[in-house]
Coordinates of C-alpha atoms and ligand atoms in Angstrom, one line a residue:
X1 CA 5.8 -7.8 -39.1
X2 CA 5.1 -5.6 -35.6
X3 CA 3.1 -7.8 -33.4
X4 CA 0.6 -5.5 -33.5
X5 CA 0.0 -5.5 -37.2
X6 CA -0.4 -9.2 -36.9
X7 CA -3.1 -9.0 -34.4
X8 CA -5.0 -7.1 -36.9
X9 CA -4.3 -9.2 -40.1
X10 CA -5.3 -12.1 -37.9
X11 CA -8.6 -10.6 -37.5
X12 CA -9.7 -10.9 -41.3
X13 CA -8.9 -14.6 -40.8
X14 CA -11.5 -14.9 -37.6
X15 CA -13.9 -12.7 -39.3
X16 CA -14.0 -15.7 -42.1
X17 CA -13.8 -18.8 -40.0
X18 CA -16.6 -20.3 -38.6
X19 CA -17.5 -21.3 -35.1
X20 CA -15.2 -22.9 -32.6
X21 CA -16.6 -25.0 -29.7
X22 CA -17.0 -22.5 -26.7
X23 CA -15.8 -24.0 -22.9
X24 CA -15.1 -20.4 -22.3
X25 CA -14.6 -20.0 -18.5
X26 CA -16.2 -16.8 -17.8
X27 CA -13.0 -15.1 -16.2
X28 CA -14.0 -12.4 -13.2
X29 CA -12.0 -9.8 -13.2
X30 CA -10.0 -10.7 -16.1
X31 CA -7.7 -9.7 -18.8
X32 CA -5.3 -6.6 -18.2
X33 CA -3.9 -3.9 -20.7
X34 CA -2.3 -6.4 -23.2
X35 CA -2.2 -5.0 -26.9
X36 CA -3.6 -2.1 -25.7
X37 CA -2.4 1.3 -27.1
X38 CA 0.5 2.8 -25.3
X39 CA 1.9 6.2 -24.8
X40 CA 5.3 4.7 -25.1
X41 CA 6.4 1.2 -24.7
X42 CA 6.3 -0.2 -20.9
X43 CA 10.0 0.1 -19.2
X44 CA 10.6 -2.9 -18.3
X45 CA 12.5 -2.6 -15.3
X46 CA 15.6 -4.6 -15.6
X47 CA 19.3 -4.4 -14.7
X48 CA 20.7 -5.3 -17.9
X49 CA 19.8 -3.3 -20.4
X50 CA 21.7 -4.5 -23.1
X51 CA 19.4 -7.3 -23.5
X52 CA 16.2 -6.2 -23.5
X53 CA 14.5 -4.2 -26.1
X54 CA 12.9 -0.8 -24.1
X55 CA 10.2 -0.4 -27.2
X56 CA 9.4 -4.0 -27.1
X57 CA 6.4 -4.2 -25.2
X58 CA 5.3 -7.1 -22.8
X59 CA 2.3 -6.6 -22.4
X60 CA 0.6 -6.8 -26.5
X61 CA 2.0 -10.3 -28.0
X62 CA -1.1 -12.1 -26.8
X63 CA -2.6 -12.7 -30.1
X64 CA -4.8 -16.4 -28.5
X65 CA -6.6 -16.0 -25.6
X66 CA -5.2 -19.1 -23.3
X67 CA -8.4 -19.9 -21.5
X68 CA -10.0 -21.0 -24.7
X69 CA -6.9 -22.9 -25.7
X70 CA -4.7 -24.4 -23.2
X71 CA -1.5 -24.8 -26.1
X72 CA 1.4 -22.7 -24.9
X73 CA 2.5 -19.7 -26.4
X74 CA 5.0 -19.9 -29.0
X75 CA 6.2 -16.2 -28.9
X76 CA 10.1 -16.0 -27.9
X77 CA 11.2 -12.7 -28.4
X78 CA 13.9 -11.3 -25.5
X79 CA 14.5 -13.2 -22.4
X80 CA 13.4 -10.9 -19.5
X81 CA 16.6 -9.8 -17.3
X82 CA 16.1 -9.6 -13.5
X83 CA 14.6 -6.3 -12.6
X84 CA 15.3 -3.7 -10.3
X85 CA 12.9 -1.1 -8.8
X86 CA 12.4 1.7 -11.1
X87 CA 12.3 5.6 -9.9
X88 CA 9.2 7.3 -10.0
X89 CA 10.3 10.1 -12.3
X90 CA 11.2 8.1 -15.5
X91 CA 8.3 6.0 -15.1
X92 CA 5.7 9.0 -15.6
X93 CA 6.2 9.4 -19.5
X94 CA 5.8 5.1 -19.9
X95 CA 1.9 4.4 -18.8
X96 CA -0.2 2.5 -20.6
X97 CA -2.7 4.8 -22.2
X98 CA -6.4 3.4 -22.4
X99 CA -7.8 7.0 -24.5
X100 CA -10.7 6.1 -26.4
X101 CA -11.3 2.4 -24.4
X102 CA -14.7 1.7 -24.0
X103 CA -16.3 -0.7 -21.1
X104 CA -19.6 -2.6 -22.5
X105 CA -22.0 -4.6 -20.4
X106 CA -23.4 -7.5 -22.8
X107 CA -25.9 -9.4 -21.6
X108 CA -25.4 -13.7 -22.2
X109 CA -28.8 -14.6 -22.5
X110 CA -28.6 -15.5 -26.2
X111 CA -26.8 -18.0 -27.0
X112 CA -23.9 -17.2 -29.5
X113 CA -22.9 -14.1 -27.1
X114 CA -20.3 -16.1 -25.1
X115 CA -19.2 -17.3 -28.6
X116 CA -18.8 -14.0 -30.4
X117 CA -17.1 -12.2 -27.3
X118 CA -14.1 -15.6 -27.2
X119 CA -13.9 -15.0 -30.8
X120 CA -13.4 -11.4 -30.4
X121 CA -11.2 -12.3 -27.2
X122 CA -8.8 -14.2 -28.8
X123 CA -8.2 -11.8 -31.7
X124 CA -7.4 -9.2 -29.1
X125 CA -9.8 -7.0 -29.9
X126 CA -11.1 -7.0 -26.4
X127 CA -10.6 -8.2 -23.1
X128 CA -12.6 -9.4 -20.4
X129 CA -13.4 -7.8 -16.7
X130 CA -15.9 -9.2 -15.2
X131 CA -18.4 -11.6 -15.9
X132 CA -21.2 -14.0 -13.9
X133 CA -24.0 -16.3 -15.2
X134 CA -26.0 -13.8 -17.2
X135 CA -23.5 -11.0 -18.2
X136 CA -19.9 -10.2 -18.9
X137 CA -18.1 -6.8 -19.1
X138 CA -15.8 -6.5 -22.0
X139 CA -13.1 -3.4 -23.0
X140 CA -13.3 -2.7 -26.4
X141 CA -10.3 -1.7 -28.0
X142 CA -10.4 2.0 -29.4
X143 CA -9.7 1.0 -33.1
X144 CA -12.0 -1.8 -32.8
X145 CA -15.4 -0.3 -31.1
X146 CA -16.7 -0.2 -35.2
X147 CA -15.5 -3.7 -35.8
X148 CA -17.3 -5.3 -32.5
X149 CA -20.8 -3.0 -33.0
X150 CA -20.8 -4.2 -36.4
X151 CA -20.5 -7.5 -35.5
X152 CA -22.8 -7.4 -32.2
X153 CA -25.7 -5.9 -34.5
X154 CA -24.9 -8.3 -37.2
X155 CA -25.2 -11.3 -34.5
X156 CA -27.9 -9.6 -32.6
X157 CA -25.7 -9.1 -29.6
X158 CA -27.2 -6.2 -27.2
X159 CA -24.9 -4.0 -25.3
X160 CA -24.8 -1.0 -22.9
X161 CA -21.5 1.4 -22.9
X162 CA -20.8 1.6 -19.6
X163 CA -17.7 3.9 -20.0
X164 CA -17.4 6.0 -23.4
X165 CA -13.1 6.5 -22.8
X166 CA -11.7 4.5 -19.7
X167 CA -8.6 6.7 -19.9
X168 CA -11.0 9.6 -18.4
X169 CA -12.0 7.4 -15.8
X170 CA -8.6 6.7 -14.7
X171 CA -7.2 10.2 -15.0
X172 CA -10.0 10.9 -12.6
X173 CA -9.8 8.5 -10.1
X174 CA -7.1 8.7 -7.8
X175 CA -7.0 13.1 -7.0
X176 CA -4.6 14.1 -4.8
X177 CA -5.1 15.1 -1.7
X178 CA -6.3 18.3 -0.7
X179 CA -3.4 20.7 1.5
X180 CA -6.0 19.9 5.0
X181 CA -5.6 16.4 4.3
X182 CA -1.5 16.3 3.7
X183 CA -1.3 19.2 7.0
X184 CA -3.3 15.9 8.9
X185 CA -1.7 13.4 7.4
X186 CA 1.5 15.1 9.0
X187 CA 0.5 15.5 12.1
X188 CA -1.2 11.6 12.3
X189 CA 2.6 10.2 11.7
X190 CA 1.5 8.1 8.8
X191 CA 0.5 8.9 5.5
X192 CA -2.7 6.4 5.2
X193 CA -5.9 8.0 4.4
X194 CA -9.1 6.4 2.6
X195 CA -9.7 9.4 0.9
X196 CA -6.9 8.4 -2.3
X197 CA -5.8 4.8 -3.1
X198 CA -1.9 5.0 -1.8
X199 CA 1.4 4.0 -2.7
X200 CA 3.0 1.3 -0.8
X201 CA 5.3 2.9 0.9
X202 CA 2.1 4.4 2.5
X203 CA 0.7 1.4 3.1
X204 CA 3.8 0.1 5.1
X205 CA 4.6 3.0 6.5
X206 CA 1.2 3.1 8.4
X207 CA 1.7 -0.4 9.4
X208 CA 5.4 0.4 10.8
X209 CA 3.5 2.8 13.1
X210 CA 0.8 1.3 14.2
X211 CA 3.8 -1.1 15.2
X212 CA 5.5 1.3 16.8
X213 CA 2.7 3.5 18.0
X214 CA 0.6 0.0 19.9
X215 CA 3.4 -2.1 21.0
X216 CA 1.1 -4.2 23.5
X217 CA -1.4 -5.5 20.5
X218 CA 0.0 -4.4 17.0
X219 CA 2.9 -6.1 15.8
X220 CA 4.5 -5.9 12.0
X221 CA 6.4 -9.4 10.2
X222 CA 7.7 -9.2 6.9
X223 CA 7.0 -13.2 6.0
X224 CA 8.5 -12.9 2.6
X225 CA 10.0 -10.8 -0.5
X226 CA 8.5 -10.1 -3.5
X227 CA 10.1 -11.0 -7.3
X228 CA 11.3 -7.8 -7.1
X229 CA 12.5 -7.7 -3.9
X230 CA 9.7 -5.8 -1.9
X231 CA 8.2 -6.5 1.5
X232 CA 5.4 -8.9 1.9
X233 CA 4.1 -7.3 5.3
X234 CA 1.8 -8.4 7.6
X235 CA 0.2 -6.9 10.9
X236 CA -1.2 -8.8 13.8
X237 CA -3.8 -7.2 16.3
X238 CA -4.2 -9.4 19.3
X239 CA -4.6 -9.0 23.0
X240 CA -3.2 -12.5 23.6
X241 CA -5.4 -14.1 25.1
X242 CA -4.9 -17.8 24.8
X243 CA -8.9 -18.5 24.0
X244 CA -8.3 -16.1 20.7
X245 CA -9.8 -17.7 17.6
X246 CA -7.8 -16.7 14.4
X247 CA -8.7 -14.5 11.5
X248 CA -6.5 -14.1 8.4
X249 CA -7.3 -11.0 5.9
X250 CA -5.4 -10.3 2.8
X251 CA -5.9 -8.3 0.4
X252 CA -4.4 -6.9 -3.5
X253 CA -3.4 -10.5 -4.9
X254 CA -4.3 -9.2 -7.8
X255 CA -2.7 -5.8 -8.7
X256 CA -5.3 -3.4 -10.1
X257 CA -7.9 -3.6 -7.7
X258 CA -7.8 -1.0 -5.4
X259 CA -10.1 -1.3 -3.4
X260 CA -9.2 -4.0 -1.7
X261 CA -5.9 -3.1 -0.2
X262 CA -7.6 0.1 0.7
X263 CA -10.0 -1.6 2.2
X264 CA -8.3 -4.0 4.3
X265 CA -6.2 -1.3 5.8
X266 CA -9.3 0.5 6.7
X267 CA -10.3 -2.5 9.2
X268 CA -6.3 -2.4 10.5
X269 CA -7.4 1.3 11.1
X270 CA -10.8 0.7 12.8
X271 CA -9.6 -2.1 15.1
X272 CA -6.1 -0.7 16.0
X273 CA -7.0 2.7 16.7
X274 CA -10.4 1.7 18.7
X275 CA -8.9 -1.3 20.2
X276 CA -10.3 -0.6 23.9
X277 CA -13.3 0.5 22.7
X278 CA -14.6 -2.7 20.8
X279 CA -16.7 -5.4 21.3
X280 CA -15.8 -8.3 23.0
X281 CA -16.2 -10.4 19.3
X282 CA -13.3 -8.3 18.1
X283 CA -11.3 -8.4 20.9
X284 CA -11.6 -11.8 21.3
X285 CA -9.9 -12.7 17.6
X286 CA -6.0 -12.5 16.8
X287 CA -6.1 -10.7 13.6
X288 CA -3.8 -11.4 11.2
X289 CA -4.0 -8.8 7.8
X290 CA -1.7 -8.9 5.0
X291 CA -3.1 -6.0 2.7
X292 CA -0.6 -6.0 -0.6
X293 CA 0.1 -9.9 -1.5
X294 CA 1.1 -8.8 -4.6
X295 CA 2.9 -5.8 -4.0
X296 CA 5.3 -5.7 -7.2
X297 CA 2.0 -5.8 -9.2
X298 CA 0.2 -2.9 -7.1
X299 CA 3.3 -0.6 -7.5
X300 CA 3.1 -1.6 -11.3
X301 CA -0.6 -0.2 -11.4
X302 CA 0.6 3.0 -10.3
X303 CA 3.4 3.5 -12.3
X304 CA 2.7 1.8 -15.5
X305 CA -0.7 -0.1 -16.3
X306 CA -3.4 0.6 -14.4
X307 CA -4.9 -2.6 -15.4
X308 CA -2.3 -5.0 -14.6
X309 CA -3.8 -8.3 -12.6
X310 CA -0.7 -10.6 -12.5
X311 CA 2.6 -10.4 -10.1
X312 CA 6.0 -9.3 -12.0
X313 CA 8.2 -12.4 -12.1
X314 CA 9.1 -13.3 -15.5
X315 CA 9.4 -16.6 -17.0
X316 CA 12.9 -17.7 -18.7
X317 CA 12.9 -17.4 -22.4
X318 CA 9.5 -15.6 -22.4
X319 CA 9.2 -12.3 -22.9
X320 CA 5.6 -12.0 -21.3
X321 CA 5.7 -11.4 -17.7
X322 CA 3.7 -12.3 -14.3
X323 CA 1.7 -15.3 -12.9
X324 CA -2.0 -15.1 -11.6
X325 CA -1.5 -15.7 -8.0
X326 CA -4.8 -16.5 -7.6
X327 CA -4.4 -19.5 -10.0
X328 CA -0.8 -20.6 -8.3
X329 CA -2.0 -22.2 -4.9
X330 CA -1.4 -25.4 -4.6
X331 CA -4.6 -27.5 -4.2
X332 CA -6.1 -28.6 -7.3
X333 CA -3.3 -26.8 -8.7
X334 CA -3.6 -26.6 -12.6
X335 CA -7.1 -27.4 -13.3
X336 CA -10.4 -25.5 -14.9
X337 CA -10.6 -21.8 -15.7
X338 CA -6.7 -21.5 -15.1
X339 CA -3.7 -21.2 -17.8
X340 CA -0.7 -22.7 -19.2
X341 CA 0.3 -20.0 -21.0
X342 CA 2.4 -17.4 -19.5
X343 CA 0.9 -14.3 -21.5
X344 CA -2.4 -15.2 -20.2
X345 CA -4.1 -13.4 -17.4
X346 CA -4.7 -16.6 -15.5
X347 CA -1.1 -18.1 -16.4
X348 CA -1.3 -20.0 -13.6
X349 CA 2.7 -20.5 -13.0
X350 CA 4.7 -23.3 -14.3
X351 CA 3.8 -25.2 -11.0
X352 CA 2.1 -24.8 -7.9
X353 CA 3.8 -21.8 -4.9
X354 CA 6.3 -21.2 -8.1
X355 CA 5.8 -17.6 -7.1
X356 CA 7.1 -15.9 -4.0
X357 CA 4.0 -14.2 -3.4
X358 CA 2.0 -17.6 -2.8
X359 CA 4.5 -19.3 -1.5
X360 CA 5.0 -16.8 0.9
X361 CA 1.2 -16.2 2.4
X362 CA 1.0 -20.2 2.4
X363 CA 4.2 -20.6 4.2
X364 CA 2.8 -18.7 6.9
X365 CA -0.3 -20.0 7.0
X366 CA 0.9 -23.3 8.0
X367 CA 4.0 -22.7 10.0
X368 CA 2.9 -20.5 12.5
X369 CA 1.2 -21.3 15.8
X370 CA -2.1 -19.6 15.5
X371 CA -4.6 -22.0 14.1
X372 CA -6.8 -19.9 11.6
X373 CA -10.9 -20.8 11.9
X374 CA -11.3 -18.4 9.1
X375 CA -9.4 -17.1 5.8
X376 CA -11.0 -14.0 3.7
X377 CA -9.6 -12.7 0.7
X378 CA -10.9 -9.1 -0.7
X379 CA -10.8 -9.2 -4.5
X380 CA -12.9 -6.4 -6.7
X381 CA -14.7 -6.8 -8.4
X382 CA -19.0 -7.7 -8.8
X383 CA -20.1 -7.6 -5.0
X384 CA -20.2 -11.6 -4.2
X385 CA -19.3 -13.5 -1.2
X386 CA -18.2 -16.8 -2.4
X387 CA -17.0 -19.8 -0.8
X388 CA -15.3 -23.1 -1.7
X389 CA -14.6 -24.8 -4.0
X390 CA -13.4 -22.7 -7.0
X391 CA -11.8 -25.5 -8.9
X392 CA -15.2 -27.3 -9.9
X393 CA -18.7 -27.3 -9.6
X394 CA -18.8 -28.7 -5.8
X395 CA -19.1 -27.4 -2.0
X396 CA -17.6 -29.0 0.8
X397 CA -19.0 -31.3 3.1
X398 CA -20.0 -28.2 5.6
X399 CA -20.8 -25.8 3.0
X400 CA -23.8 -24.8 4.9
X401 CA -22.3 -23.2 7.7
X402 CA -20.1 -21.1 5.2
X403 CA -23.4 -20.3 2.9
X404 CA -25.1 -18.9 6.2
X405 CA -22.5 -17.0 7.4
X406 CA -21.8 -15.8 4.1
X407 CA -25.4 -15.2 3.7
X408 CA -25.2 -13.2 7.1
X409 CA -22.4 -11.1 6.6
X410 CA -23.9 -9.8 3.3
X411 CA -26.8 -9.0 4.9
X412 CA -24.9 -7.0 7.5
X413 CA -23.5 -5.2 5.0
X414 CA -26.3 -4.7 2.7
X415 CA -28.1 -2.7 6.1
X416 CA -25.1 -1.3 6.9
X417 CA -24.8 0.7 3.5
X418 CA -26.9 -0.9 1.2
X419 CA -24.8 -2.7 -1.5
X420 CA -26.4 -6.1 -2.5
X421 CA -23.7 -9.2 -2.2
X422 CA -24.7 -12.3 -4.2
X423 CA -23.5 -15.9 -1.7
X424 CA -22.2 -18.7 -3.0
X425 CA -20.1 -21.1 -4.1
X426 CA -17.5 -19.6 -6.4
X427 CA -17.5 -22.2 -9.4
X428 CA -21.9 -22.4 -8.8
X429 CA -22.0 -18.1 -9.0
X430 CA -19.5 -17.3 -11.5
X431 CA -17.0 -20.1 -13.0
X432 CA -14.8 -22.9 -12.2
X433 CA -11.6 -21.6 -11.5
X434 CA -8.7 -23.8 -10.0
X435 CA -5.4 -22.5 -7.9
X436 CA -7.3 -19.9 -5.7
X437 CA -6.2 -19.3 -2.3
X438 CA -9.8 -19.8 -1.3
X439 CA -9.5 -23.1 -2.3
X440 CA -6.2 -23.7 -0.6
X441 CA -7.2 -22.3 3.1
X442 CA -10.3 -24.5 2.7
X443 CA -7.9 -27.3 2.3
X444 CA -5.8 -26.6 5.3
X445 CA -8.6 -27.3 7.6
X446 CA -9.5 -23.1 7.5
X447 CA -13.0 -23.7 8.5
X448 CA -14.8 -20.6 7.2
X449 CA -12.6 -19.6 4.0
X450 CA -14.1 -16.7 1.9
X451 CA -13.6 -14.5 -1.3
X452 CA -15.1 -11.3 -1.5
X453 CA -15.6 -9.1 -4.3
X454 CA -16.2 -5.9 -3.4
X455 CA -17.9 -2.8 -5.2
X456 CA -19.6 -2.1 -7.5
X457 CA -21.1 -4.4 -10.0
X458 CA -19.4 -2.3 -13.3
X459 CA -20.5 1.1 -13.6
X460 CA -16.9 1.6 -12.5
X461 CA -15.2 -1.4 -12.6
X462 CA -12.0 -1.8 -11.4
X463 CA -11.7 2.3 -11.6
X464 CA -13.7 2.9 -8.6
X465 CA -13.5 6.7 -7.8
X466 CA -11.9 7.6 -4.2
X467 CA -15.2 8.5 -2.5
X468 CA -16.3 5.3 -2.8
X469 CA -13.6 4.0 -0.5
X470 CA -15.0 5.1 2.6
X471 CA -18.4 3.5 2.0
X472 CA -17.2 0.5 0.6
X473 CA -15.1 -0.4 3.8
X474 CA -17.0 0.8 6.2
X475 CA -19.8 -2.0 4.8
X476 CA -17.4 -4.8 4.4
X477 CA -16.4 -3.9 8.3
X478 CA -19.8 -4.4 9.0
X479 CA -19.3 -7.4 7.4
X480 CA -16.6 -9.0 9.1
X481 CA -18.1 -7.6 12.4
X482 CA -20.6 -10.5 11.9
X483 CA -18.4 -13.0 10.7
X484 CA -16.1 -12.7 14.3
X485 CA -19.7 -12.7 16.3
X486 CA -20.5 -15.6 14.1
X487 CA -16.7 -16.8 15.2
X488 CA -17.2 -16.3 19.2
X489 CA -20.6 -18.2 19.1
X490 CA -19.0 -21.3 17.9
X491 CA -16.8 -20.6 20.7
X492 CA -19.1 -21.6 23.1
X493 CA -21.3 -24.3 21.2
Ligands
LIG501 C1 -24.7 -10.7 -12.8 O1 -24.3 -9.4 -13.3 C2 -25.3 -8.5 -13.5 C3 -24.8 -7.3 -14.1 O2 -23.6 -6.8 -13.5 C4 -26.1 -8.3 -12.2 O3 -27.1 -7.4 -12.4 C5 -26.6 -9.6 -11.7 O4 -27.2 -9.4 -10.4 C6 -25.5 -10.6 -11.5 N1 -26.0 -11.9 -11.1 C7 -25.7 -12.4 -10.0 C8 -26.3 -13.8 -9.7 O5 -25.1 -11.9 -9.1
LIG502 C1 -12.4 -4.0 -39.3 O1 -12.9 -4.9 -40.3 C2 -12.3 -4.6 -41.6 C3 -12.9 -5.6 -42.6 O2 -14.3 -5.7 -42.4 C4 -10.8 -4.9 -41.5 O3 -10.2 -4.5 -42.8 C5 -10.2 -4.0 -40.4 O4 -8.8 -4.3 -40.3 C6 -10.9 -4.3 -39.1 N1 -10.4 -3.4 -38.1 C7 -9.9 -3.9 -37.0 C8 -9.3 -3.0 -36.0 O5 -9.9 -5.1 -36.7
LIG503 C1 -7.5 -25.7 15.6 O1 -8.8 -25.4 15.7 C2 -9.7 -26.4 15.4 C3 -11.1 -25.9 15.4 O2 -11.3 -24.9 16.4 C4 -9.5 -27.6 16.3 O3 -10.3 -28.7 15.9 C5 -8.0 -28.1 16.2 O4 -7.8 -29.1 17.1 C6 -7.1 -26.9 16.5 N1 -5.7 -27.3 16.2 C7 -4.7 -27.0 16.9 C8 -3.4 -27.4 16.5 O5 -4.8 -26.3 17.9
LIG504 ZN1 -9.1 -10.5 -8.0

């Protein structure tokens, strides 16, 4: 029987069954395209294609939703082959189409909500994006939206359509750019704006340049390759002083949101461009930005699923593909709101740094020389600020430093351009969650270690329009403007 067909038949069965326990970790930014509708299959790319199946799709055999059941999948279909970098032409016709998708806001307060929506979860009729104490954003599945009303009004269950077809949303998001914009980019020597989320060639060549173009304080490392074999890049801004505190930035450990690798490139922008011309706070910090952790993934998200989360490696004998880096770090490694099973969106690797990616950011982290006060990590999306720990309901021993810097850099950026940043501990605002990099900084003896969701709070979702970009970083920058104030006052203390 196609997988898909299953999924279905397996939905009569739910409909009849009763309750389950419920210890469903509310998963922020969750769940990616999987057994969603497609145009065509997903290419996989691979080298030998005499073993893999090009109409098989990866990304639609999860028929149980892992984070409600920790059992491992037993789907073995074909054994992904090492892959190669596709071209962009053939990709084009293979994109995961989301026509008819809807995004719903349902509000938890009642009590068999969270109940309905893992039921609904695990049959694959929806998937999760965001969620907090009091609501959660679910897709609904085109072919479903009459199944899951019926049910909702049955159950009592209010929701709010957000978006009416996601697929709009998407076709609409990304524009190109107008001819002034591509006559400036050509004359800048880089093809970075903030006016269209970029490719990753963009992305490094504007880092290259800024290399090349600010010898005395930018410098470019690769520390690392991706599964696939691409550049893990990161930039350094520093004056060298020897009284520098340390800052590291990353950004797009998870693949489809946007907004953060555009948005940490923005700050590379600000402070590279403006070095002279900034204040003593900034000058006084060696920066340290790595703005596509993930970069297979992000590449992925332009070519084939917009709403891909994990990285790209495969896992022998598995046909479903990609670990949650944000679930593969290595303290706590393996615990609540993470997955065994490798279709799942939090599959959390088969053990801790087994993905390059991770390895490769922590690597860094603790063999270089500069001693890092402070680790943030830009995530989309829900607008919090959250600090350790992740992997259970507690804080750290100094988690009131963190909640009032936190609580000060959301405030800078709520004057700054008005968006409202909930602070707090991660597992306290939305749920436990084990693996995170958050976590691991914290546990390296990075002082002030952060994760930052950034616009909006799901009227978009992770399809934030282009014209938000500009707003949206120039906030956060107000942001971390207060945190390296915050920084060069401790100095002195
Ligand atoms: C939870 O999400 C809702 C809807 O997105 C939002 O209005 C609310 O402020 C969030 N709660 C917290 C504590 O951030
Ligand atoms: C909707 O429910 C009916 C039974 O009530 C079932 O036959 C049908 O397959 C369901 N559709 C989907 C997409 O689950
Ligand atoms: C790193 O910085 C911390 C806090 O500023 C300090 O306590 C520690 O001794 C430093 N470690 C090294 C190796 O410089
Ligand atoms: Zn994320």
């Amino acid at each position: 029987m196609p997988v898909a067909m299953k999924v279905w038949v397996s939905t009569l069965v739910f409909l009849v069954v009763g309750s389950e326990a419920l210890t469903v970790p509310l998963i922020n930014d969750l769940e990616p395209g999987k057994g969603w509708p497609q145009r065509n299959s997903v290419k996989q790319p691979n080298t030998h294609s005499e073993e893999v199946d090009p109409f098989v799709s990866t990304t639609e055999f999860t028929t149980e939703d892992p984070s409600f059941n920790n059992e491992e999948a037993t789907v073995t279909n074909n054994v992904a082959a090492p892959p190669k970098i596709i071209a962009r032409a053939e990709e084009i016709e293979s994109k995961v189409d989301y026509s008819g998708t809807q995004l719903w806001k349902v509000p938890t307060d009642k009590n068999n909500a969270r109940v309905v929506i893992g039921r609904l979860r695990r049959r694959n009729l929806i998937s999760t994006w965001s969620g907090n104490q009091t609501y959660i954003d679910i897709l609904v599945k085109p072919n479903a939206i009459e199944n899951v009303t019926r049910i909702f009004k049955r159950e009592s269950i209010d929701f709010n359509i957000v978006i009416e077809d996601l697929q709009k949303r998407i076709n609409e998001e990304n524009p190109p750019l107008d001819e002034n914009e591509v006559e400036l980019q050509d004359r800048r020597g880089h093809r970075m704006t903030w006016k269209q989320y970029h490719r990753l060639e963009d992305i490094h060549g504007f880092l290259d340049y800024l290399a090349k173009t600010y010898p005395a304080i930018v410098s470019v490392k690769t520390i690392g390759k991706s599964y696939e074999g691409r550049d893990i890049k990161i930039l350094r801004i520093s004056d060298g002083k020897a009284t520098n505190k340390a800052v590291f930035i990353d950004g797009g450990i998870h693949a489809r949101e946007w907004i953060s690798p555009a948005t940490v490139t923005f700050f590379i922008n600000q402070i590279a461009e403006n070095f002279d011309e900034e204040s003593d706070d900034v000058k006084n910090i060696d920066w340290y930005f790595l703005p596509v952790v993930n970069p297979d993934g992000y590449e992925f998200t332009h070519t084939s699923d917009r709403l891909w989360r994990k990285n790209r490696k495969p896992l022998l004998g598995r046909q479903c593909i990609g670990t949650d880096l944000n679930r593969n770090f290595g303290y706590r490694w393996g615990g609540r709101g993470s997955s065994s099973n490798p279709c799942s969106d939090i599959y959390r690797g088969s053990r801790m740094f087994s993905e390059p990616e991770s390895k490769a950011v922590a690597d860094f982290i603790k063999t270089t020389s500069a001693n890092f006060t402070a680790y943030i990590t830009y995530h989309s999306y829900g607008q919090y600020l959250l600090y350790p720990w992740g992997y259970e309901n507690a804080v750290p021993p100094d988690y009131i430093d963190l909640d009032e810097v936190g609580k000060s850099m959301a405030e800078a950026i709520r004057s700054a351009g008005g968006s409202q940043y909930t602070v707090g501990a991660s597992s306290k605002v939305l749920y436990p969650a084990a693996g995170g990099s958050d976590d691991w900084a914290k546990s390296q003896g990075i002082k002030y270690s952060f994760t930052i969701e950034l616009s909006d709070t799901g009227h978009y979702g992770f399809i934030l329009p282009t014209s938000f970009i500009e707003s949206v970083a120039k906030e956060s920058f107000a942001g971390l403007r207060v945190l390296s104030r915050q920084l060069n006052k401790n100095l002195i203390n």
